[in-house]
Structures are given as C-alpha cells and as structure tokens.
mmCIF file of C-alpha atoms in Angstrom:
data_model
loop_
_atom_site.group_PDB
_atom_site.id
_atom_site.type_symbol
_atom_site.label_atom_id
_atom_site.label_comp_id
_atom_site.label_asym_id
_atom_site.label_seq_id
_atom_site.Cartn_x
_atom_site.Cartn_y
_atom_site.Cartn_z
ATOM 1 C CA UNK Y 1 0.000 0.000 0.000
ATOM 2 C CA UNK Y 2 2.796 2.729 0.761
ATOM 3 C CA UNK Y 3 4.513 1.711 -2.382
ATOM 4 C CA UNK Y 4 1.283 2.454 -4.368
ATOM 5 C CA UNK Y 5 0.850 5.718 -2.281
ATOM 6 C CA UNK Y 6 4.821 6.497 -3.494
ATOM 7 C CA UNK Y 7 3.965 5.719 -7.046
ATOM 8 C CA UNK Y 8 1.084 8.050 -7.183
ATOM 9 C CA UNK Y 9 2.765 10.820 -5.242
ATOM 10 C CA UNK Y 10 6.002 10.195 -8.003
ATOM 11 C CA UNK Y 11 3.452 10.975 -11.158
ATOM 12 C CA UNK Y 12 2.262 13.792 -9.545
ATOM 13 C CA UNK Y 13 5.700 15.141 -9.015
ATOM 14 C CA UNK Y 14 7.460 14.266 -11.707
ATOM 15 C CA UNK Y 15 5.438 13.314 -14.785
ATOM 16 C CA UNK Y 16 7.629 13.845 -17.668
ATOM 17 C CA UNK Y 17 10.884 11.869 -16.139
ATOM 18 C CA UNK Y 18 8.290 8.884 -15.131
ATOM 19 C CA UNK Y 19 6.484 8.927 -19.154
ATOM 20 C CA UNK Y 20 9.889 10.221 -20.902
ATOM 21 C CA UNK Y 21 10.735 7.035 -22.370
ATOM 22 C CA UNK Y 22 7.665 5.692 -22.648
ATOM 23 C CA UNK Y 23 5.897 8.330 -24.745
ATOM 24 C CA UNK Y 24 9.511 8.478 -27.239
ATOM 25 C CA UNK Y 25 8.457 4.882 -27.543
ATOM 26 C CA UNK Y 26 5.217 5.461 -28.765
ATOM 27 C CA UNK Y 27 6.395 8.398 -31.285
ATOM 28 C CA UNK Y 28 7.461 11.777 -30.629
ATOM 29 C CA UNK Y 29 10.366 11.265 -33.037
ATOM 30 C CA UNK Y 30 7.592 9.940 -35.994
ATOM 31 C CA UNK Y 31 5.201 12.895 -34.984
ATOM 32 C CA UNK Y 32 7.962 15.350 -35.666
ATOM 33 C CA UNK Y 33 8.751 13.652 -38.742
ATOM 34 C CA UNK Y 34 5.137 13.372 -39.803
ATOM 35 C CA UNK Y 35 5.278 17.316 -39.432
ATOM 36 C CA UNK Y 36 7.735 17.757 -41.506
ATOM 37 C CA UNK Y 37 6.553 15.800 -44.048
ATOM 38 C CA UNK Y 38 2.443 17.921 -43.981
ATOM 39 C CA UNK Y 39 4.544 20.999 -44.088
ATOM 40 C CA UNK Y 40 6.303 19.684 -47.063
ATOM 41 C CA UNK Y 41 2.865 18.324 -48.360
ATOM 42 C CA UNK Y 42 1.504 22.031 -47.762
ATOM 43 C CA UNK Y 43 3.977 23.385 -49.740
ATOM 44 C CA UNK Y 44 3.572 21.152 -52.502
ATOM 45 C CA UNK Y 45 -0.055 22.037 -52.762
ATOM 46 C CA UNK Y 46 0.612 25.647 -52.410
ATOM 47 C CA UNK Y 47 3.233 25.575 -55.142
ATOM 48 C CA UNK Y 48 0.429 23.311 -57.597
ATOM 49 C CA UNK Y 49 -2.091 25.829 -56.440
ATOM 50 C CA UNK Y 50 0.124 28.464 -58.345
ATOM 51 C CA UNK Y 51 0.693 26.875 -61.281
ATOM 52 C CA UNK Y 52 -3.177 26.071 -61.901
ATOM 53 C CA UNK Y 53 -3.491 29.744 -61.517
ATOM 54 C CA UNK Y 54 -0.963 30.265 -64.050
ATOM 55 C CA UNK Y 55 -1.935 27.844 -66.187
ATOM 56 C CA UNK Y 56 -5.923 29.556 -65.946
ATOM 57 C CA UNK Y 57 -3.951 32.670 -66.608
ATOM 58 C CA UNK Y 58 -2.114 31.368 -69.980
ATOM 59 C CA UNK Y 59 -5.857 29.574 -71.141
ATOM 60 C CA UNK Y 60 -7.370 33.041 -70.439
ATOM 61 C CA UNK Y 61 -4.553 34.484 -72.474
ATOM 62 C CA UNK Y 62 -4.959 32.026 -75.048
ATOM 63 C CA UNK Y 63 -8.782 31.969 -75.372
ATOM 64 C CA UNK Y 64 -8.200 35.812 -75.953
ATOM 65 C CA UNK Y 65 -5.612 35.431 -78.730
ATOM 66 C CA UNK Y 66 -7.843 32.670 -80.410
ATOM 67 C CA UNK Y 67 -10.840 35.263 -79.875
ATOM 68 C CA UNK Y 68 -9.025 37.937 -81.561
ATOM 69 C CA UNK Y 69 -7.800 35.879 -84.282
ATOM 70 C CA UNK Y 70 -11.802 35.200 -84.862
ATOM 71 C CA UNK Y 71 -12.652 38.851 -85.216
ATOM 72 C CA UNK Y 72 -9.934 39.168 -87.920
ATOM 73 C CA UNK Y 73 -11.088 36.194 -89.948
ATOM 74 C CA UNK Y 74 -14.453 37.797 -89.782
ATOM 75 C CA UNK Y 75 -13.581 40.659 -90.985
ATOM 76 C CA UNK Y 76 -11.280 39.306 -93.115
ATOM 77 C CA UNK Y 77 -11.867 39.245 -97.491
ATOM 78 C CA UNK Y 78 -14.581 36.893 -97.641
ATOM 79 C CA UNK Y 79 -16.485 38.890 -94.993
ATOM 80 C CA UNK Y 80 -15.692 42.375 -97.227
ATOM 81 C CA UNK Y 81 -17.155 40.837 -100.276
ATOM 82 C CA UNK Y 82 -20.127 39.287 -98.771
ATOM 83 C CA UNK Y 83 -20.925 42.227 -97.213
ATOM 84 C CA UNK Y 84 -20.135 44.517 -100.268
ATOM 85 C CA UNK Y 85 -20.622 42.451 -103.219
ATOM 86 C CA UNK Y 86 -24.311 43.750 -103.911
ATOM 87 C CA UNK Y 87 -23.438 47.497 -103.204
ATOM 88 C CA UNK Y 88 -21.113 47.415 -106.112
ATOM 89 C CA UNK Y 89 -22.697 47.662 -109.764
ATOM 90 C CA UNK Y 90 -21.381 47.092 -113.250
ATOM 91 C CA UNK Y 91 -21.974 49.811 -115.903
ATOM 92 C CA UNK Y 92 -22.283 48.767 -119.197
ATOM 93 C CA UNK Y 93 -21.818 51.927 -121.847
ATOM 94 C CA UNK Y 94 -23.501 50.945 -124.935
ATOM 95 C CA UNK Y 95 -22.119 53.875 -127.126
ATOM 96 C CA UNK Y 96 -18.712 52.857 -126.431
ATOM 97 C CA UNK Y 97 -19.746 49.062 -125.521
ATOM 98 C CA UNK Y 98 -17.503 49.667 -122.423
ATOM 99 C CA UNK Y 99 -17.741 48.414 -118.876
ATOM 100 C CA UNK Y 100 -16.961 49.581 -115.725
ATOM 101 C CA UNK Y 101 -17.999 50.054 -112.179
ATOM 102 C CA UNK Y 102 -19.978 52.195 -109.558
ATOM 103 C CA UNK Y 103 -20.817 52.055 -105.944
ATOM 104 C CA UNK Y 104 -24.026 52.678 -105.135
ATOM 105 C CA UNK Y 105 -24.258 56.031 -102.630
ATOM 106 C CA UNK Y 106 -27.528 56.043 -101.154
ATOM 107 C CA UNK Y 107 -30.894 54.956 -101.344
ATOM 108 C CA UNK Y 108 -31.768 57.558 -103.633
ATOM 109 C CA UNK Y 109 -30.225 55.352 -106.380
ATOM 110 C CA UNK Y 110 -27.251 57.696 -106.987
ATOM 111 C CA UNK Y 111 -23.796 55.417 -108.337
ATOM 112 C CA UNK Y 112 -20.472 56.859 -108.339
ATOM 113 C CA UNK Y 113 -18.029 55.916 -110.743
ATOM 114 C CA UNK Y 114 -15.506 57.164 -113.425
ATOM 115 C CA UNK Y 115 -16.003 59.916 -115.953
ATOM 116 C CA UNK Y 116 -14.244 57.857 -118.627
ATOM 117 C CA UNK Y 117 -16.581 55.409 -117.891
ATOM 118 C CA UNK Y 118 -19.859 56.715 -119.056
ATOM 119 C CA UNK Y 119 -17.610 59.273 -121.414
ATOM 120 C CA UNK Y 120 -19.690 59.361 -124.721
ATOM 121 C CA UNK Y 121 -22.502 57.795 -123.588
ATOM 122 C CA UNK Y 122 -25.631 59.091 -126.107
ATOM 123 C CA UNK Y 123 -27.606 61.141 -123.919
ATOM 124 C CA UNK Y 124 -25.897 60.138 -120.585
ATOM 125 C CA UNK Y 125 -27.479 56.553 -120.704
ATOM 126 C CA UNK Y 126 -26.093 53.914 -119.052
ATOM 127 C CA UNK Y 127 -27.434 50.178 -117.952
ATOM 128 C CA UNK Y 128 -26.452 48.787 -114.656
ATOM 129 C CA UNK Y 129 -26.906 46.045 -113.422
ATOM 130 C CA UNK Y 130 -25.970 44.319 -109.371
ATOM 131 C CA UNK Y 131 -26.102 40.956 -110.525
ATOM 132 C CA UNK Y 132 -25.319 38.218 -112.937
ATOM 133 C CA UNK Y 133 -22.954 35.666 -114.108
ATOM 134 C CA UNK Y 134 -21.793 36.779 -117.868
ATOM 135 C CA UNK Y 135 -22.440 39.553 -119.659
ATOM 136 C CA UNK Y 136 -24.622 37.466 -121.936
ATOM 137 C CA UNK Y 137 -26.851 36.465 -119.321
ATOM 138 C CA UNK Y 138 -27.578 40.275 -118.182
ATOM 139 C CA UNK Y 139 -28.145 41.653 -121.637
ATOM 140 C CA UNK Y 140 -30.135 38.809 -122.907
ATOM 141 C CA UNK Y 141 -32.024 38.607 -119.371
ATOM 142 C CA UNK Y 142 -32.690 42.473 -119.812
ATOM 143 C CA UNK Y 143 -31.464 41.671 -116.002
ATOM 144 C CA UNK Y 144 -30.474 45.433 -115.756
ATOM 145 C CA UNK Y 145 -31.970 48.991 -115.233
ATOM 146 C CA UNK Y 146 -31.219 52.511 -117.134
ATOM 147 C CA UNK Y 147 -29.242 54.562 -115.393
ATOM 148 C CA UNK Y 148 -28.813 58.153 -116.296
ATOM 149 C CA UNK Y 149 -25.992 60.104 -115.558
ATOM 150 C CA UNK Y 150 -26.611 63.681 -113.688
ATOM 151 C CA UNK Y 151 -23.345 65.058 -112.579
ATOM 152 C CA UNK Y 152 -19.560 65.025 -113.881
ATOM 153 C CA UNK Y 153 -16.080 65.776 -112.755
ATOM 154 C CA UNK Y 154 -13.926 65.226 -115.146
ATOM 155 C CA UNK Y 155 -11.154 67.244 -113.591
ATOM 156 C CA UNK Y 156 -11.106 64.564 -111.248
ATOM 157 C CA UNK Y 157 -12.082 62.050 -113.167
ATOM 158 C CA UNK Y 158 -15.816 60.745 -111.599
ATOM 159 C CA UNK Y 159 -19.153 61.174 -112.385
ATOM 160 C CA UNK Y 160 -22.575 60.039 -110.317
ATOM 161 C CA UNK Y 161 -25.511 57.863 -112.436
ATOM 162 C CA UNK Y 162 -28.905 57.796 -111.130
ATOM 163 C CA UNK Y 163 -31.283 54.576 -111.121
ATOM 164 C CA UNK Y 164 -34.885 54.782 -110.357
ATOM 165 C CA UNK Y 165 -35.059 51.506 -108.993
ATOM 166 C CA UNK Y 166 -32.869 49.942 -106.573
ATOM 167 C CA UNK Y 167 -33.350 46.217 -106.752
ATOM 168 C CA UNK Y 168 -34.243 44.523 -102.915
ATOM 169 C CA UNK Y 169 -31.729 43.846 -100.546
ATOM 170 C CA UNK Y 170 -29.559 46.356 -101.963
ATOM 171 C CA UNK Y 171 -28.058 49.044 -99.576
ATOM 172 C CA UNK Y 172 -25.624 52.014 -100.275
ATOM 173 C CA UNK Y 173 -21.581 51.742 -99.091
ATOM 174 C CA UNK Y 174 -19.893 52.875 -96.088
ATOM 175 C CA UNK Y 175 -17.891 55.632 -96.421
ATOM 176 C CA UNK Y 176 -14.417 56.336 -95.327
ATOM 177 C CA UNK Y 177 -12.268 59.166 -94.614
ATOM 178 C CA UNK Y 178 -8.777 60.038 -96.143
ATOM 179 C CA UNK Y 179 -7.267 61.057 -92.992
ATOM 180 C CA UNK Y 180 -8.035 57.305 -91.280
ATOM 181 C CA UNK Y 181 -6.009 55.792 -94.495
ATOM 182 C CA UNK Y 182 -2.598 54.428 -93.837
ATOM 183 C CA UNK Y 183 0.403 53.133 -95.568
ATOM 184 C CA UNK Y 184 0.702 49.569 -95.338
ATOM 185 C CA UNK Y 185 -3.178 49.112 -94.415
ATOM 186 C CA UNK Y 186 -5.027 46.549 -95.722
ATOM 187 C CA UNK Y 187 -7.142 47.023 -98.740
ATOM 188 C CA UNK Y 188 -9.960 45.129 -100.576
ATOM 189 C CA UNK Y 189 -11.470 45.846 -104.559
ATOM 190 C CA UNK Y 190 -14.561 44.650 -106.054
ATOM 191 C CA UNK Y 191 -15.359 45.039 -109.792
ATOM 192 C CA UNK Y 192 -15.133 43.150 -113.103
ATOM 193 C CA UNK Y 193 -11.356 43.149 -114.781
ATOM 194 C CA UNK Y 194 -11.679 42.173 -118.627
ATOM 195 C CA UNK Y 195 -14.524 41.391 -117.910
ATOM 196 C CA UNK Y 196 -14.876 38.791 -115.197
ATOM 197 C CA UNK Y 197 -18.227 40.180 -113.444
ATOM 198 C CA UNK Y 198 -17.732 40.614 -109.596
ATOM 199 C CA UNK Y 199 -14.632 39.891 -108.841
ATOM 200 C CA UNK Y 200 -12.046 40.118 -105.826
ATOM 201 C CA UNK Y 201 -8.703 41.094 -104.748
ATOM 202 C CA UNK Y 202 -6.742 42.234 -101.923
ATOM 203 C CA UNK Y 203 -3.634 44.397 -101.443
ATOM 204 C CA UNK Y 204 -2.448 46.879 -99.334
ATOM 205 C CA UNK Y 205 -1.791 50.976 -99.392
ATOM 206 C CA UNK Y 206 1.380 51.652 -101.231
ATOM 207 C CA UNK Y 207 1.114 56.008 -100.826
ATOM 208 C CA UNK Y 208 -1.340 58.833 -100.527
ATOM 209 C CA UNK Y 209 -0.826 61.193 -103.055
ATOM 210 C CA UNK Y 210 -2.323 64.928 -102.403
ATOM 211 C CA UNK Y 211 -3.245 66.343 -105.615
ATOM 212 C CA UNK Y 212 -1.430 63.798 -108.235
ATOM 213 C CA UNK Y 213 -2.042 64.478 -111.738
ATOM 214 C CA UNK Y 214 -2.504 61.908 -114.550
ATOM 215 C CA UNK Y 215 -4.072 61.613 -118.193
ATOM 216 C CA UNK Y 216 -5.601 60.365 -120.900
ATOM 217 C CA UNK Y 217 -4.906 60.500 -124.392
ATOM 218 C CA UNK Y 218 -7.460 63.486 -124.476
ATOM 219 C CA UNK Y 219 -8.467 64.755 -120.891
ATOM 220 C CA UNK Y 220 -6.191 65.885 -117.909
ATOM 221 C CA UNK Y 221 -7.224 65.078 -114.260
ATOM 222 C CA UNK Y 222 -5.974 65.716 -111.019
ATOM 223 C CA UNK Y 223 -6.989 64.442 -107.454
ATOM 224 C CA UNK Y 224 -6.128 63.184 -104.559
ATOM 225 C CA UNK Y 225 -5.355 59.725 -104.977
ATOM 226 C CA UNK Y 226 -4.770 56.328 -102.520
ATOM 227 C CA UNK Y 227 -2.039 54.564 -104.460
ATOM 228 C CA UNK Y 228 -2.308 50.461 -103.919
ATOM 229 C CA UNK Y 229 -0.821 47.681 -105.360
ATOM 230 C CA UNK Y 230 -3.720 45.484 -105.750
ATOM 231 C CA UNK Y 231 -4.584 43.931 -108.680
ATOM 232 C CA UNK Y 232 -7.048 46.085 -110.970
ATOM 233 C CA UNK Y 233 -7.569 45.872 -114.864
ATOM 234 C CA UNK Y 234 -9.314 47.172 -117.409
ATOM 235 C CA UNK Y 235 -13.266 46.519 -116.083
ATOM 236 C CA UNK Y 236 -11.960 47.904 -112.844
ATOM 237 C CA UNK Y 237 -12.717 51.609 -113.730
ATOM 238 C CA UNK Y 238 -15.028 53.238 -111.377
ATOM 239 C CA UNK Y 239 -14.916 50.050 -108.942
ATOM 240 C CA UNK Y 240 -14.725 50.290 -105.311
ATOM 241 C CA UNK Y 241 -11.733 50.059 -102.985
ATOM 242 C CA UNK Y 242 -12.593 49.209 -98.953
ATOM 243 C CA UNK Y 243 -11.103 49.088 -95.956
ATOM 244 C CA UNK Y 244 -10.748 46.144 -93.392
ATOM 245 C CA UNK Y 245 -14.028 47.821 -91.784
ATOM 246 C CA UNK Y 246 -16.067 47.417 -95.646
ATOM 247 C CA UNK Y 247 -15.671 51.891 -96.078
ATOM 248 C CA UNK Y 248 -15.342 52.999 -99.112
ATOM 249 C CA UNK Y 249 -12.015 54.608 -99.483
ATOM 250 C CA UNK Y 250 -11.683 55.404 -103.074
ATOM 251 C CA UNK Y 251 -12.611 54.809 -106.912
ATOM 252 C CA UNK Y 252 -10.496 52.995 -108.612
ATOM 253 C CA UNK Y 253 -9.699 54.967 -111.359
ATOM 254 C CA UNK Y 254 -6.463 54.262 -113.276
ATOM 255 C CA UNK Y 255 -2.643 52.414 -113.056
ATOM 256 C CA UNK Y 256 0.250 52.556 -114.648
ATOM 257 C CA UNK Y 257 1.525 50.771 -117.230
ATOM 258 C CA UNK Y 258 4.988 50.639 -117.252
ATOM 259 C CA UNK Y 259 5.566 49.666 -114.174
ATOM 260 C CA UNK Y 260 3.933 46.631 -111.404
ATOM 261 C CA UNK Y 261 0.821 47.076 -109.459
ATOM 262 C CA UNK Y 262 1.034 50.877 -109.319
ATOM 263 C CA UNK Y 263 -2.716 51.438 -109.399
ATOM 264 C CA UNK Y 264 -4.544 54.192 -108.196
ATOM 265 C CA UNK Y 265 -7.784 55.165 -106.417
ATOM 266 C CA UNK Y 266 -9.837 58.670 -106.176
ATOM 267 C CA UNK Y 267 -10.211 59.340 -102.855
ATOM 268 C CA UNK Y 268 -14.035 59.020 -101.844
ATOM 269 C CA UNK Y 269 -14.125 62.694 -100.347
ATOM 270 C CA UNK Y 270 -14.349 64.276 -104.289
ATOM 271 C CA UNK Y 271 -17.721 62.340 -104.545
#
C-alpha cells in the first residue's frame, strides 16, 4: 500500500521523467517527422495551387488570342465581299460598248463611278446592273436597269448615275475618310477586270498622293489619290476600294503601265 501511495505521489511530481521514455516509444520522433513531411505536403499544394493559376492565366490568355484571331477572320476578305458584293454595280456603256464600275451612294439610287466610264454615252445613258454571271446572261435577261448620268467631274475624273429603282436587298456603301487611311493598311477591290463580273482582290496601301495628276490621251485630271498595289484591270474603272471595316475609301480609277501594281484610287471625299 505505501509503495502504491509512493507511485502516485512520483506521477504527480514528476510526470515527464516517469512517461519520458515511454511516450519516445510510442512516437514523438515519428510525430515530428510526420510534421515535416504535412509541411512539405503544404507546400507542394501551395506551389500546384500556383501553377493552376498560371496555367488559368495562360488559357485566359490564349482563349483571348484565339478570340481575336476570330474577329480578324471575320472581318477578313470573304467577310468584305459578302458584305459589299451587292453594293457594287457594273456599268455597261452601250455607245462605247464599255464596262466599268460604280458604288451605289444612297438609297436615292445615286452610283459613283468614273467619268471615262460613261464618257460618250448618247444622252448620258447607261445600264447597270448588281447581278449576274456573264455579260450574256444580263443583256439577254434584260437583267439590268437605265441609269442616267446627272453630274460630272472630269477634272477629277468621276461622275454620279442615277437609277430609279434599286433592286431589294440592296443598300448604299460605307464611307471612309482620307485622314483614317494608312500606308501599309489593308485594302480590298470589287469590280469586273476584262470582264470577269464581280470579282475580288486584296492588297495593301502603297502612298497617298495629295493632288497627283494623270491623263488620258485626251483629258487631264488631277486628285487626290490612294495609291495600292492590288490587282485592278481594265473593267476595274469606277470600282470600289474598302477598308478592313467594308468603307469605301476610293474609286479605282487608273494604273500605270509601265511599271507593277502601281494602281490608283480617287479618294471618296471628291464624290
């Protein structure tokens, strides 16, 4: 019995010397190492926590870039002609049996286009036309309208042709400014080279050219001129030249023939 009672009274007194060896047995040592091993594990899953956030960040990035790229397909070519093809009209000149092109202004029927392409015309009559295949098929389809023509430049080289009709779905151009124009910018054209009704081509902005003179074998102009390097030809004349936004920027209007893609565009502010 008193060495129970001088058991008891030893715990009391001196608890850690009594359980020291005992309690290392059962695992202070592994409990410190188990620490040190969740701390570690901590870490780890801080450090993973960071790159998932980085990684969101470079998807975010990414889905941004891939967004963007989107935006520029759309309003890439294929989305300028689509949205421009039926605002552009071929003129057919039967007293010279010439073609060219206009852009229709407004929905008062009014088309701009070149002076040399209505030039002649017997009483300022023109046909025009916003669709079609061939040439053939128009004419023989009477799948045009009369146009007549009610104001010249020839100074600068354009004139404006008036339709009474305007045939559904059809809406007038966007118009640009010369001062947003650029060299190096992206440009699109729209009208029928030798020819080939409706057709497209892309380029850029070579030089803007403040009051740049040119001629014919019988006229003079002068203007203020977007010089591009995109294909035109003869067909061209009086055709449309866009931005990456579908504006009208200029009138195609003439090149030069001694040299490569130096072709040149009134600027849309004489019309």
């Amino acid at each position: 019995m008193k060495m129970k009672f001088l058991i008891i009274i030893s715990i009391l007194l001196f608890p850690n010397y009594i359980f020291a060896d005992p309690i290392a047995k059962r695992g202070l040592g592994d409990i410190k190492k188990s620490s040190k091993i969740v701390q570690k594990t901590l870490a780890d899953i801080s450090n993973s926590n960071k790159i998932l956030d980085k990684f969101n960040s470079i998807k975010s990035s990414s889905e941004k870039i891939l967004n963007t790229t989107e935006v520029q397909r759309y309003r890439g070519g294929g989305n300028i002609y689509k949205k421009n093809k039926n605002k552009v009209a071929l003129i057919m000149n039967p007293t010279s049996e010439t073609i060219g092109a206009g852009s229709l202004l407004d929905m008062r029927g009014n088309i701009i286009t070149n002076w040399h392409v209505i030039e002649g015309a017997k009483d300022g009559v023109v046909a025009v036309a916003f669709e079609g295949t061939d040439l053939d098929t128009i004419i023989d389809g009477k799948k045009y309208v009369i146009g007549k023509v009610i104001l010249v430049n020839k100074e600068k080289d354009l004139a404006v042709v008036n339709i009474q009709k305007i045939p559904g779905g059809t809406r007038p151009v966007s118009l640009g400014r010369w001062s947003n124009i650029n060299v190096g910018d992206t440009v699109h054209v729209i009208g029928h080279p030798q020819g080939l009704l409706w057709t497209y081509a892309q380029g850029v902005v070579s030089a803007k050219r403040s009051k740049s003179p040119w001629n014919y074998e019988n006229s003079n102009h002068v203007a203020d001129v977007i010089q591009h390097q995109t294909p035109i030809s003869q067909g061209n004349s009086g055709g449309a030249l866009f931005d990456e936004k579908g504006n009208l920027l200029g009138i195609n209007t003439f090149l030069l023939p001694g040299g490569q893609n130096l072709n040149f565009a009134v600027a849309v502010e004489h019309a």
